[in-house]
mmCIF file of C-alpha atoms (C1' of nucleotides) in Angstrom:
data_model
loop_
_atom_site.group_PDB
_atom_site.id
_atom_site.type_symbol
_atom_site.label_atom_id
_atom_site.label_comp_id
_atom_site.label_asym_id
_atom_site.label_seq_id
_atom_site.Cartn_x
_atom_site.Cartn_y
_atom_site.Cartn_z
ATOM 1 C CA MET A 1 19.606 -31.030 64.629
ATOM 2 C CA PRO A 2 20.141 -29.527 61.169
ATOM 3 C CA LEU A 3 22.749 -27.188 59.824
ATOM 4 C CA PRO A 4 21.729 -23.656 58.998
ATOM 5 C CA GLN A 5 20.121 -23.660 55.559
ATOM 6 C CA THR A 6 21.620 -20.566 54.032
ATOM 7 C CA GLU A 7 24.999 -20.375 52.416
ATOM 8 C CA ALA A 8 26.398 -17.041 51.397
ATOM 9 C CA PRO A 9 24.189 -15.432 48.788
ATOM 10 C CA GLY A 10 25.785 -15.158 45.399
ATOM 11 C CA ARG A 11 27.494 -18.456 45.966
ATOM 12 C CA LEU A 12 26.160 -19.988 42.777
ATOM 13 C CA VAL A 13 27.312 -17.024 40.700
ATOM 14 C CA ALA A 14 30.751 -17.161 42.300
ATOM 15 C CA GLU A 15 31.002 -20.895 41.810
ATOM 16 C CA LEU A 16 30.162 -20.702 38.127
ATOM 17 C CA LEU A 17 32.479 -17.746 37.513
ATOM 18 C CA SER A 18 35.326 -19.591 39.144
ATOM 19 C CA ARG A 19 34.740 -22.378 36.669
ATOM 20 C CA GLY A 20 34.940 -20.009 33.733
ATOM 21 C CA VAL A 21 31.226 -20.010 32.943
ATOM 22 C CA ARG A 22 29.917 -16.895 31.258
ATOM 23 C CA MET A 23 27.628 -14.825 33.434
ATOM 24 C CA THR A 24 24.662 -13.083 31.848
ATOM 25 C CA ARG A 25 21.941 -10.907 33.284
ATOM 26 C CA GLN A 26 19.415 -13.721 32.846
ATOM 27 C CA ARG A 27 21.594 -16.270 34.596
ATOM 28 C CA ARG A 28 22.158 -13.975 37.553
ATOM 29 C CA THR A 29 18.412 -13.545 37.917
ATOM 30 C CA ILE A 30 17.629 -17.251 37.727
ATOM 31 C CA LEU A 31 20.432 -18.131 40.135
ATOM 32 C CA SER A 32 19.199 -15.598 42.664
ATOM 33 C CA VAL A 33 15.716 -17.106 42.482
ATOM 34 C CA ILE A 34 17.049 -20.580 43.169
ATOM 35 C CA GLU A 35 19.325 -19.329 45.885
ATOM 36 C CA THR A 36 16.718 -17.417 47.831
ATOM 37 C CA ALA A 37 13.947 -20.007 47.587
ATOM 38 C CA SER A 38 12.731 -21.370 50.887
ATOM 39 C CA GLN A 39 11.135 -24.411 49.280
ATOM 40 C CA HIS A 40 11.675 -26.752 46.378
ATOM 41 C CA LEU A 41 10.785 -25.037 43.120
ATOM 42 C CA ASP A 42 9.897 -26.532 39.783
ATOM 43 C CA ALA A 43 10.902 -24.974 36.458
ATOM 44 C CA ALA A 44 7.594 -23.141 36.050
ATOM 45 C CA GLN A 45 7.866 -21.592 39.506
ATOM 46 C CA ILE A 46 11.443 -20.539 38.851
ATOM 47 C CA LEU A 47 10.321 -18.946 35.597
ATOM 48 C CA ARG A 48 7.472 -17.078 37.263
ATOM 49 C CA ARG A 49 9.741 -15.658 39.950
ATOM 50 C CA ALA A 50 12.508 -14.805 37.505
ATOM 51 C CA ARG A 51 10.038 -12.889 35.337
ATOM 52 C CA LYS A 52 9.058 -10.710 38.247
ATOM 53 C CA LEU A 53 12.654 -9.540 38.326
ATOM 54 C CA ASP A 54 13.250 -9.503 34.573
ATOM 55 C CA PRO A 55 10.058 -9.908 32.525
ATOM 56 C CA GLY A 56 11.767 -10.853 29.286
ATOM 57 C CA ILE A 57 13.219 -14.133 30.516
ATOM 58 C CA ASP A 58 12.179 -17.154 28.508
ATOM 59 C CA ARG A 59 11.157 -20.568 29.705
ATOM 60 C CA VAL A 60 13.917 -22.120 27.637
ATOM 61 C CA THR A 61 16.561 -20.065 29.403
ATOM 62 C CA VAL A 62 15.357 -21.417 32.727
ATOM 63 C CA TYR A 63 15.678 -24.979 31.479
ATOM 64 C CA ARG A 64 19.122 -24.306 30.040
ATOM 65 C CA THR A 65 20.319 -22.737 33.266
ATOM 66 C CA ILE A 66 19.007 -25.645 35.320
ATOM 67 C CA ARG A 67 20.858 -28.052 33.051
ATOM 68 C CA LEU A 68 24.018 -26.001 33.476
ATOM 69 C CA LEU A 69 23.703 -26.192 37.255
ATOM 70 C CA LYS A 70 23.052 -29.913 37.145
ATOM 71 C CA ARG A 71 26.101 -30.525 34.983
ATOM 72 C CA HIS A 72 28.186 -28.692 37.534
ATOM 73 C CA GLY A 73 26.671 -30.577 40.433
ATOM 74 C CA LEU A 74 25.357 -27.381 42.008
ATOM 75 C CA VAL A 75 21.709 -28.380 42.184
ATOM 76 C CA ASP A 76 19.932 -31.655 42.866
ATOM 77 C CA GLU A 77 16.846 -32.747 41.032
ATOM 78 C CA LEU A 78 13.890 -34.236 42.879
ATOM 79 C CA ASP A 79 10.646 -35.812 41.726
ATOM 80 C CA LEU A 80 8.952 -35.844 45.099
ATOM 81 C CA LEU A 81 7.286 -39.094 44.106
ATOM 82 C CA HIS A 82 5.379 -37.370 41.316
ATOM 83 C CA LEU A 83 2.657 -36.538 43.784
ATOM 84 C CA GLU A 84 1.504 -33.803 41.452
ATOM 85 C CA GLY A 85 2.517 -34.357 37.859
ATOM 86 C CA GLU A 86 5.829 -35.202 36.310
ATOM 87 C CA LYS A 87 7.660 -31.988 36.956
ATOM 88 C CA HIS A 88 11.035 -31.838 38.635
ATOM 89 C CA TYR A 89 11.992 -29.851 41.658
ATOM 90 C CA TYR A 90 15.353 -28.297 42.319
ATOM 91 C CA GLU A 91 17.358 -27.445 45.381
ATOM 92 C CA ARG A 92 20.934 -26.365 45.940
ATOM 93 C CA HIS A 93 23.164 -29.361 46.349
ATOM 94 C CA PRO A 94 23.498 -29.488 50.135
ATOM 95 C CA GLN A 95 26.692 -29.912 52.106
ATOM 96 C CA ARG A 96 25.097 -32.849 53.796
ATOM 97 C CA ASP A 97 22.538 -35.115 52.174
ATOM 98 C CA HIS A 98 19.023 -35.242 53.469
ATOM 99 C CA LEU A 99 15.980 -37.387 52.882
ATOM 100 C CA HIS A 100 12.634 -36.162 51.618
ATOM 101 C CA MET A 101 9.390 -37.384 53.088
ATOM 102 C CA ALA A 102 6.261 -36.577 51.122
ATOM 103 C CA CYS A 103 2.819 -36.940 52.654
ATOM 104 C CA VAL A 104 0.636 -38.641 50.065
ATOM 105 C CA ARG A 105 -2.449 -37.068 51.623
ATOM 106 C CA CYS A 106 -1.614 -33.395 52.187
ATOM 107 C CA GLY A 107 1.446 -33.122 49.976
ATOM 108 C CA LYS A 108 3.684 -31.667 52.655
ATOM 109 C CA ILE A 109 7.414 -32.265 52.196
ATOM 110 C CA LEU A 110 9.591 -32.907 55.225
ATOM 111 C CA GLU A 111 13.356 -33.056 55.173
ATOM 112 C CA PHE A 112 15.434 -35.160 57.478
ATOM 113 C CA GLU A 113 19.107 -35.745 57.904
ATOM 114 C CA SER A 114 20.565 -38.620 59.795
ATOM 115 C CA ASP A 115 23.888 -40.136 60.786
ATOM 116 C CA LEU A 116 22.381 -43.476 59.997
ATOM 117 C CA PHE A 117 22.103 -42.405 56.380
ATOM 118 C CA GLU A 118 25.727 -41.292 56.334
ATOM 119 C CA ARG A 119 26.672 -44.719 57.672
ATOM 120 C CA LEU A 120 24.505 -46.351 55.035
ATOM 121 C CA LYS A 121 26.347 -44.446 52.311
ATOM 122 C CA GLY A 122 29.632 -45.580 53.784
ATOM 123 C CA GLN A 123 28.441 -49.163 53.740
ATOM 124 C CA ILE A 124 27.449 -48.871 50.088
ATOM 125 C CA GLN A 125 30.755 -47.370 49.007
ATOM 126 C CA ARG A 126 32.598 -50.128 50.842
ATOM 127 C CA ASP A 127 30.453 -53.187 50.099
ATOM 128 C CA CYS A 128 29.550 -52.303 46.522
ATOM 129 C CA GLN A 129 32.714 -50.456 45.553
ATOM 130 C CA PHE A 130 30.440 -47.731 44.314
ATOM 131 C CA HIS A 131 31.630 -44.126 44.302
ATOM 132 C CA ILE A 132 28.623 -41.999 45.291
ATOM 133 C CA LEU A 133 28.110 -38.649 43.561
ATOM 134 C CA VAL A 134 24.511 -37.905 44.337
ATOM 135 C CA THR A 135 21.698 -39.383 46.404
ATOM 136 C CA ARG A 136 17.971 -39.088 46.106
ATOM 137 C CA VAL A 137 15.795 -40.469 48.855
ATOM 138 C CA GLU A 138 12.067 -39.962 48.579
ATOM 139 C CA ILE A 139 9.752 -41.548 51.094
ATOM 140 C CA GLY A 140 5.992 -41.512 50.758
ATOM 141 C CA GLY A 141 3.509 -41.972 53.566
ATOM 142 C CA TYR A 142 1.371 -40.128 56.054
ATOM 143 C CA CYS A 143 2.669 -37.206 58.066
ATOM 144 C CA ALA A 144 1.875 -36.809 61.743
ATOM 145 C CA LYS A 145 -1.270 -34.801 61.033
ATOM 146 C CA CYS A 146 -2.643 -37.090 58.358
ATOM 147 C CA ARG A 147 -1.940 -40.488 59.848
ATOM 148 C CA GLY A 148 -4.835 -42.323 61.384
ATOM 149 C CA ASN A 149 -7.640 -40.701 59.470
ATOM 150 C CA SER A 150 -6.931 -42.242 56.093
ATOM 151 C CA THR A 151 -7.501 -45.436 54.257
ATOM 152 C CA ASP A 152 -4.370 -46.953 52.823
ATOM 153 C CA LEU A 153 -5.255 -46.014 49.272
ATOM 154 C CA ARG A 154 -1.798 -45.088 48.102
ATOM 155 C CA SER A 155 -1.258 -43.935 44.589
ATOM 156 C CA VAL A 156 2.500 -43.900 44.462
ATOM 157 C CA MET B 1 19.743 -56.367 38.658
ATOM 158 C CA PRO B 2 16.731 -57.410 40.647
ATOM 159 C CA LEU B 3 17.098 -59.822 43.488
ATOM 160 C CA PRO B 4 15.832 -63.345 42.941
ATOM 161 C CA GLN B 5 12.066 -63.431 42.851
ATOM 162 C CA THR B 6 10.844 -65.335 45.823
ATOM 163 C CA GLU B 7 7.136 -64.993 45.235
ATOM 164 C CA ALA B 8 5.090 -67.471 43.269
ATOM 165 C CA PRO B 9 4.287 -66.638 39.671
ATOM 166 C CA GLY B 10 0.694 -65.579 39.182
ATOM 167 C CA ARG B 11 0.833 -63.774 42.463
ATOM 168 C CA LEU B 12 -0.218 -60.460 40.959
ATOM 169 C CA VAL B 13 -3.259 -62.026 39.311
ATOM 170 C CA ALA B 14 -4.201 -63.753 42.552
ATOM 171 C CA GLU B 15 -3.713 -60.604 44.567
ATOM 172 C CA LEU B 16 -5.910 -58.520 42.291
ATOM 173 C CA LEU B 17 -8.612 -61.199 42.100
ATOM 174 C CA SER B 18 -8.702 -61.404 45.877
ATOM 175 C CA ARG B 19 -9.389 -57.688 45.910
ATOM 176 C CA GLY B 20 -12.295 -58.028 43.537
ATOM 177 C CA VAL B 21 -10.550 -56.567 40.500
ATOM 178 C CA ARG B 22 -11.814 -57.777 37.147
ATOM 179 C CA MET B 23 -9.332 -59.936 35.277
ATOM 180 C CA THR B 24 -9.129 -59.580 31.502
ATOM 181 C CA ARG B 25 -6.979 -61.344 28.942
ATOM 182 C CA GLN B 26 -4.937 -58.163 28.455
ATOM 183 C CA ARG B 27 -4.318 -57.722 32.145
ATOM 184 C CA ARG B 28 -3.166 -61.300 32.562
ATOM 185 C CA THR B 29 -0.663 -60.778 29.760
ATOM 186 C CA ILE B 30 0.703 -57.514 31.131
ATOM 187 C CA LEU B 31 0.936 -58.907 34.651
ATOM 188 C CA SER B 32 2.866 -61.919 33.436
ATOM 189 C CA VAL B 33 5.320 -59.647 31.637
ATOM 190 C CA ILE B 34 5.949 -57.644 34.795
ATOM 191 C CA GLU B 35 6.157 -60.752 36.902
ATOM 192 C CA THR B 36 8.676 -62.576 34.774
ATOM 193 C CA ALA B 37 10.946 -59.608 34.062
ATOM 194 C CA SER B 38 14.520 -59.966 35.219
ATOM 195 C CA GLN B 39 15.162 -56.253 35.067
ATOM 196 C CA HIS B 40 13.321 -52.994 35.563
ATOM 197 C CA LEU B 41 11.039 -52.323 32.637
ATOM 198 C CA ASP B 42 9.562 -49.073 31.421
ATOM 199 C CA ALA B 43 6.092 -48.792 29.907
ATOM 200 C CA ALA B 44 7.349 -49.096 26.334
ATOM 201 C CA GLN B 45 9.279 -52.272 27.123
ATOM 202 C CA ILE B 46 6.278 -53.764 28.891
ATOM 203 C CA LEU B 47 4.161 -52.957 25.844
ATOM 204 C CA ARG B 48 6.648 -54.531 23.452
ATOM 205 C CA ARG B 49 6.808 -57.751 25.439
ATOM 206 C CA ALA B 50 3.074 -57.889 25.979
ATOM 207 C CA ARG B 51 2.495 -57.539 22.234
ATOM 208 C CA LYS B 52 4.644 -60.567 21.553
ATOM 209 C CA LEU B 53 2.124 -62.537 23.575
ATOM 210 C CA ASP B 54 -1.000 -60.704 22.408
ATOM 211 C CA PRO B 55 -0.391 -58.378 19.458
ATOM 212 C CA GLY B 56 -3.570 -56.357 19.855
ATOM 213 C CA ILE B 57 -2.679 -54.859 23.209
ATOM 214 C CA ASP B 58 -2.649 -51.074 23.262
ATOM 215 C CA ARG B 59 -0.193 -48.717 24.868
ATOM 216 C CA VAL B 60 -3.012 -47.160 26.854
ATOM 217 C CA THR B 61 -3.943 -50.480 28.413
ATOM 218 C CA VAL B 62 -0.392 -50.862 29.660
ATOM 219 C CA TYR B 63 -0.506 -47.461 31.299
ATOM 220 C CA ARG B 64 -3.894 -48.180 32.847
ATOM 221 C CA THR B 65 -2.737 -51.508 34.216
ATOM 222 C CA ILE B 66 0.368 -49.931 35.698
ATOM 223 C CA ARG B 67 -1.781 -47.331 37.396
ATOM 224 C CA LEU B 68 -4.011 -50.067 38.757
ATOM 225 C CA LEU B 69 -1.017 -51.862 40.213
ATOM 226 C CA LYS B 70 0.338 -48.664 41.727
ATOM 227 C CA ARG B 71 -2.988 -47.874 43.353
ATOM 228 C CA HIS B 72 -2.939 -51.297 44.949
ATOM 229 C CA GLY B 73 0.632 -50.921 46.086
ATOM 230 C CA LEU B 74 1.733 -53.941 44.063
ATOM 231 C CA VAL B 75 4.419 -52.227 42.016
ATOM 232 C CA ASP B 76 6.918 -49.490 42.787
ATOM 233 C CA GLU B 77 7.815 -46.762 40.363
ATOM 234 C CA LEU B 78 11.423 -45.743 39.795
ATOM 235 C CA ASP B 79 13.036 -42.958 37.799
ATOM 236 C CA LEU B 80 16.575 -44.303 38.014
ATOM 237 C CA LEU B 81 17.797 -40.714 38.139
ATOM 238 C CA HIS B 82 16.494 -40.041 34.623
ATOM 239 C CA LEU B 83 19.765 -41.294 33.244
ATOM 240 C CA GLU B 84 18.039 -41.886 29.942
ATOM 241 C CA GLY B 85 14.942 -39.775 29.459
ATOM 242 C CA GLU B 86 12.002 -39.165 31.692
ATOM 243 C CA LYS B 87 10.433 -42.572 31.565
ATOM 244 C CA HIS B 88 9.481 -44.557 34.631
ATOM 245 C CA TYR B 89 10.529 -48.041 35.522
ATOM 246 C CA TYR B 90 8.482 -50.583 37.389
ATOM 247 C CA GLU B 91 9.207 -53.468 39.693
ATOM 248 C CA ARG B 92 7.087 -55.622 41.943
ATOM 249 C CA HIS B 93 6.797 -54.093 45.369
ATOM 250 C CA PRO B 94 9.343 -56.128 47.288
ATOM 251 C CA GLN B 95 8.853 -57.680 50.690
ATOM 252 C CA ARG B 96 11.909 -55.838 51.827
ATOM 253 C CA ASP B 97 12.954 -52.444 50.495
ATOM 254 C CA HIS B 98 16.156 -52.073 48.567
ATOM 255 C CA LEU B 99 18.231 -49.217 47.262
ATOM 256 C CA HIS B 100 19.096 -48.580 43.631
ATOM 257 C CA MET B 101 22.538 -47.503 42.560
ATOM 258 C CA ALA B 102 22.853 -46.202 39.021
ATOM 259 C CA CYS B 103 26.236 -45.784 37.381
ATOM 260 C CA VAL B 104 26.203 -42.419 35.614
ATOM 261 C CA ARG B 105 28.844 -43.649 33.204
ATOM 262 C CA CYS B 106 27.733 -47.102 32.033
ATOM 263 C CA GLY B 107 24.119 -46.982 33.176
ATOM 264 C CA LYS B 108 24.260 -50.205 35.138
ATOM 265 C CA ILE B 109 21.740 -50.534 37.974
ATOM 266 C CA LEU B 110 22.741 -52.272 41.184
ATOM 267 C CA GLU B 111 20.387 -53.175 43.988
ATOM 268 C CA PHE B 112 21.306 -53.342 47.622
ATOM 269 C CA GLU B 113 19.459 -54.109 50.791
ATOM 270 C CA SER B 114 20.684 -53.267 54.211
ATOM 271 C CA ASP B 115 19.698 -53.493 57.853
ATOM 272 C CA LEU B 116 21.003 -49.994 58.224
ATOM 273 C CA PHE B 117 18.259 -48.828 55.902
ATOM 274 C CA GLU B 118 15.643 -50.674 57.916
ATOM 275 C CA ARG B 119 16.937 -48.937 61.019
ATOM 276 C CA LEU B 120 16.844 -45.607 59.200
ATOM 277 C CA LYS B 121 13.195 -46.158 58.358
ATOM 278 C CA GLY B 122 12.506 -46.955 61.983
ATOM 279 C CA GLN B 123 14.207 -43.759 63.034
ATOM 280 C CA ILE B 124 12.101 -41.732 60.613
ATOM 281 C CA GLN B 125 8.826 -43.262 61.751
ATOM 282 C CA ARG B 126 9.755 -42.575 65.355
ATOM 283 C CA ASP B 127 11.405 -39.161 65.145
ATOM 284 C CA CYS B 128 9.149 -37.658 62.481
ATOM 285 C CA GLN B 129 5.935 -39.464 63.364
ATOM 286 C CA PHE B 130 5.718 -40.326 59.708
ATOM 287 C CA HIS B 131 3.973 -43.505 58.621
ATOM 288 C CA ILE B 132 5.989 -44.906 55.695
ATOM 289 C CA LEU B 133 4.137 -46.487 52.794
ATOM 290 C CA VAL B 134 6.775 -46.511 50.094
ATOM 291 C CA THR B 135 10.455 -45.691 49.735
ATOM 292 C CA ARG B 136 12.506 -44.744 46.745
ATOM 293 C CA VAL B 137 16.266 -44.543 47.091
ATOM 294 C CA GLU B 138 18.280 -43.775 43.987
ATOM 295 C CA ILE B 139 21.985 -43.221 44.238
ATOM 296 C CA GLY B 140 24.114 -42.028 41.360
ATOM 297 C CA GLY B 141 27.845 -42.482 40.984
ATOM 298 C CA TYR B 142 30.497 -44.703 39.483
ATOM 299 C CA CYS B 143 30.329 -48.465 39.707
ATOM 300 C CA ALA B 144 33.402 -50.549 40.483
ATOM 301 C CA LYS B 145 34.306 -50.886 36.812
ATOM 302 C CA CYS B 146 33.875 -47.229 35.912
ATOM 303 C CA ARG B 147 35.426 -45.544 38.915
ATOM 304 C CA GLY B 148 38.879 -44.079 38.487
ATOM 305 C CA ASN B 149 38.803 -43.551 34.770
ATOM 306 C CA SER B 150 36.297 -40.705 34.704
ATOM 307 C CA THR B 151 36.212 -37.012 35.244
ATOM 308 C CA ASP B 152 33.585 -35.918 37.703
ATOM 309 C CA LEU B 153 31.321 -34.527 35.002
ATOM 310 C CA ARG B 154 28.034 -35.591 36.483
ATOM 311 C CA SER B 155 24.817 -34.786 34.742
ATOM 312 C CA VAL B 156 22.331 -35.801 37.403
ATOM 313 C "C1'" DA C 1 -27.736 -57.012 33.008
ATOM 314 C "C1'" DT C 2 -24.401 -53.786 33.906
ATOM 315 C "C1'" DA C 3 -20.422 -51.804 35.717
ATOM 316 C "C1'" DG C 4 -16.004 -51.969 34.282
ATOM 317 C "C1'" DT C 5 -12.517 -52.459 30.397
ATOM 318 C "C1'" DT C 6 -10.611 -51.884 25.769
ATOM 319 C "C1'" DG C 7 -8.689 -49.548 21.531
ATOM 320 C "C1'" DC C 8 -8.291 -45.603 18.972
ATOM 321 C "C1'" DA C 9 -7.455 -40.732 18.342
ATOM 322 C "C1'" DA C 10 -6.538 -36.829 20.363
ATOM 323 C "C1'" DA C 11 -4.995 -34.055 23.991
ATOM 324 C "C1'" DC C 12 -1.805 -33.172 27.592
ATOM 325 C "C1'" DA C 13 2.347 -31.770 30.623
ATOM 326 C "C1'" DC C 14 6.892 -31.005 30.664
ATOM 327 C "C1'" DT C 15 11.279 -30.441 28.353
ATOM 328 C "C1'" DT C 16 14.449 -29.972 24.389
ATOM 329 C "C1'" DT C 17 16.068 -28.403 19.711
ATOM 330 C "C1'" DG C 18 17.002 -25.323 15.598
ATOM 331 C "C1'" DC C 19 17.716 -21.075 14.174
ATOM 332 C "C1'" DC C 20 19.431 -16.392 14.158
ATOM 333 C "C1'" DG C 21 20.294 -12.069 16.129
ATOM 334 C "C1'" DG C 22 22.555 -10.307 20.352
ATOM 335 C "C1'" DT C 23 26.109 -10.361 24.126
ATOM 336 C "C1'" DC C 24 30.216 -11.334 27.185
ATOM 337 C "C1'" DG C 25 34.972 -11.166 27.893
ATOM 338 C "C1'" DC D 1 36.243 -10.194 17.257
ATOM 339 C "C1'" DG D 2 34.623 -14.779 18.109
ATOM 340 C "C1'" DA D 3 32.667 -18.142 20.939
ATOM 341 C "C1'" DC D 4 28.867 -18.284 23.564
ATOM 342 C "C1'" DC D 5 24.041 -17.211 24.943
ATOM 343 C "C1'" DG D 6 18.953 -15.766 24.670
ATOM 344 C "C1'" DG D 7 14.387 -15.662 22.630
ATOM 345 C "C1'" DC D 8 11.058 -17.497 19.659
ATOM 346 C "C1'" DA D 9 8.717 -21.268 17.386
ATOM 347 C "C1'" DA D 10 8.412 -25.803 16.772
ATOM 348 C "C1'" DA D 11 9.234 -30.457 17.811
ATOM 349 C "C1'" DG D 12 9.895 -34.268 21.033
ATOM 350 C "C1'" DT D 13 8.970 -37.626 24.819
ATOM 351 C "C1'" DG D 14 6.165 -39.891 27.914
ATOM 352 C "C1'" DT D 15 1.533 -40.172 29.743
ATOM 353 C "C1'" DT D 16 -3.548 -39.342 30.165
ATOM 354 C "C1'" DT D 17 -8.418 -38.544 28.582
ATOM 355 C "C1'" DG D 18 -12.947 -38.922 25.882
ATOM 356 C "C1'" DC D 19 -15.735 -41.944 23.846
ATOM 357 C "C1'" DA D 20 -18.129 -45.882 21.560
ATOM 358 C "C1'" DA D 21 -17.856 -50.816 21.390
ATOM 359 C "C1'" DC D 22 -17.049 -54.814 24.062
ATOM 360 C "C1'" DT D 23 -16.625 -58.281 28.158
ATOM 361 C "C1'" DA D 24 -16.284 -60.293 32.916
ATOM 362 C "C1'" DT D 25 -18.916 -61.397 36.569
#
DNA sequence: ATAGTTGCAAACACTTTGCCGGTCG
DNA sequence: CGACCGGCAAAGTGTTTGCAACTAT
């Protein structure tokens, strides 16, 4: 079903350079962390990993780099239904949108892409005359393992 | 803007009473504010309106009442793509899900419901064996009025 | 009677800003 | 060289917690 997850490494660096953005040692480090992550990372996790590669990096630099990437549309921001705190999670802006399902019991995040969603976007652009730049779909519920053995005490 | 409210006023009070939740003067006030709102309100707006009806109400009581409603699945929480700050917005949990489109230029929020989305949810429950409790769809872009006369400088 | 709720103050989690010395091109 | 960037400290925003007094059932 899904496309391969990995684009060429260094893609974020190349993309920013081609837009005339200055490239520093710290930015390269942070970009490589985001690019090689196999899961959604929050700012604190990005900082921790970046510091393993370059211990002097500051929290603020991580936040500023994330904002830079957002402004350029190169990363998407997720909340994952705030299942654990108010932090944000980041992922590379994908070629094709996908939905995020978060299990409110075990916290697992599933991703899903669907032609139906592409059709839905088309319907929105047509019926609402709305030009879509970014989508964020977060669905809470019980994953296959957790369904059945839970009361419906949702907290989202 | 929200779709026309089809439920009876006082429904939130009735729903909570039927679940054995204690009903205080403050809660009645806050519930009525949420119930009569014609737009998505954040906690600060709910507080401001509640204080017009009962000036002694505290910020903390608003937050606690919101949490109560979330736990009971009676309100949904939205971020509206954090277009202005990190606050959350609340709306009564609708009978039928809808999507939120936020114009990144003028900030307008449009709502949209669609059979395609219902089918998408069905597909997810089937293909992923995921039992859906809550959905949050937030789409950013340019509304009909703002499209065309903007550079693509997104910040979401 | 008593478990649950309130208001106040304080703490909290996460993110942004101001400043100045350092760096990229 | 000059605009831009990084690190540090501090502030900011939005939300939650601890606790004594109060209230709904």
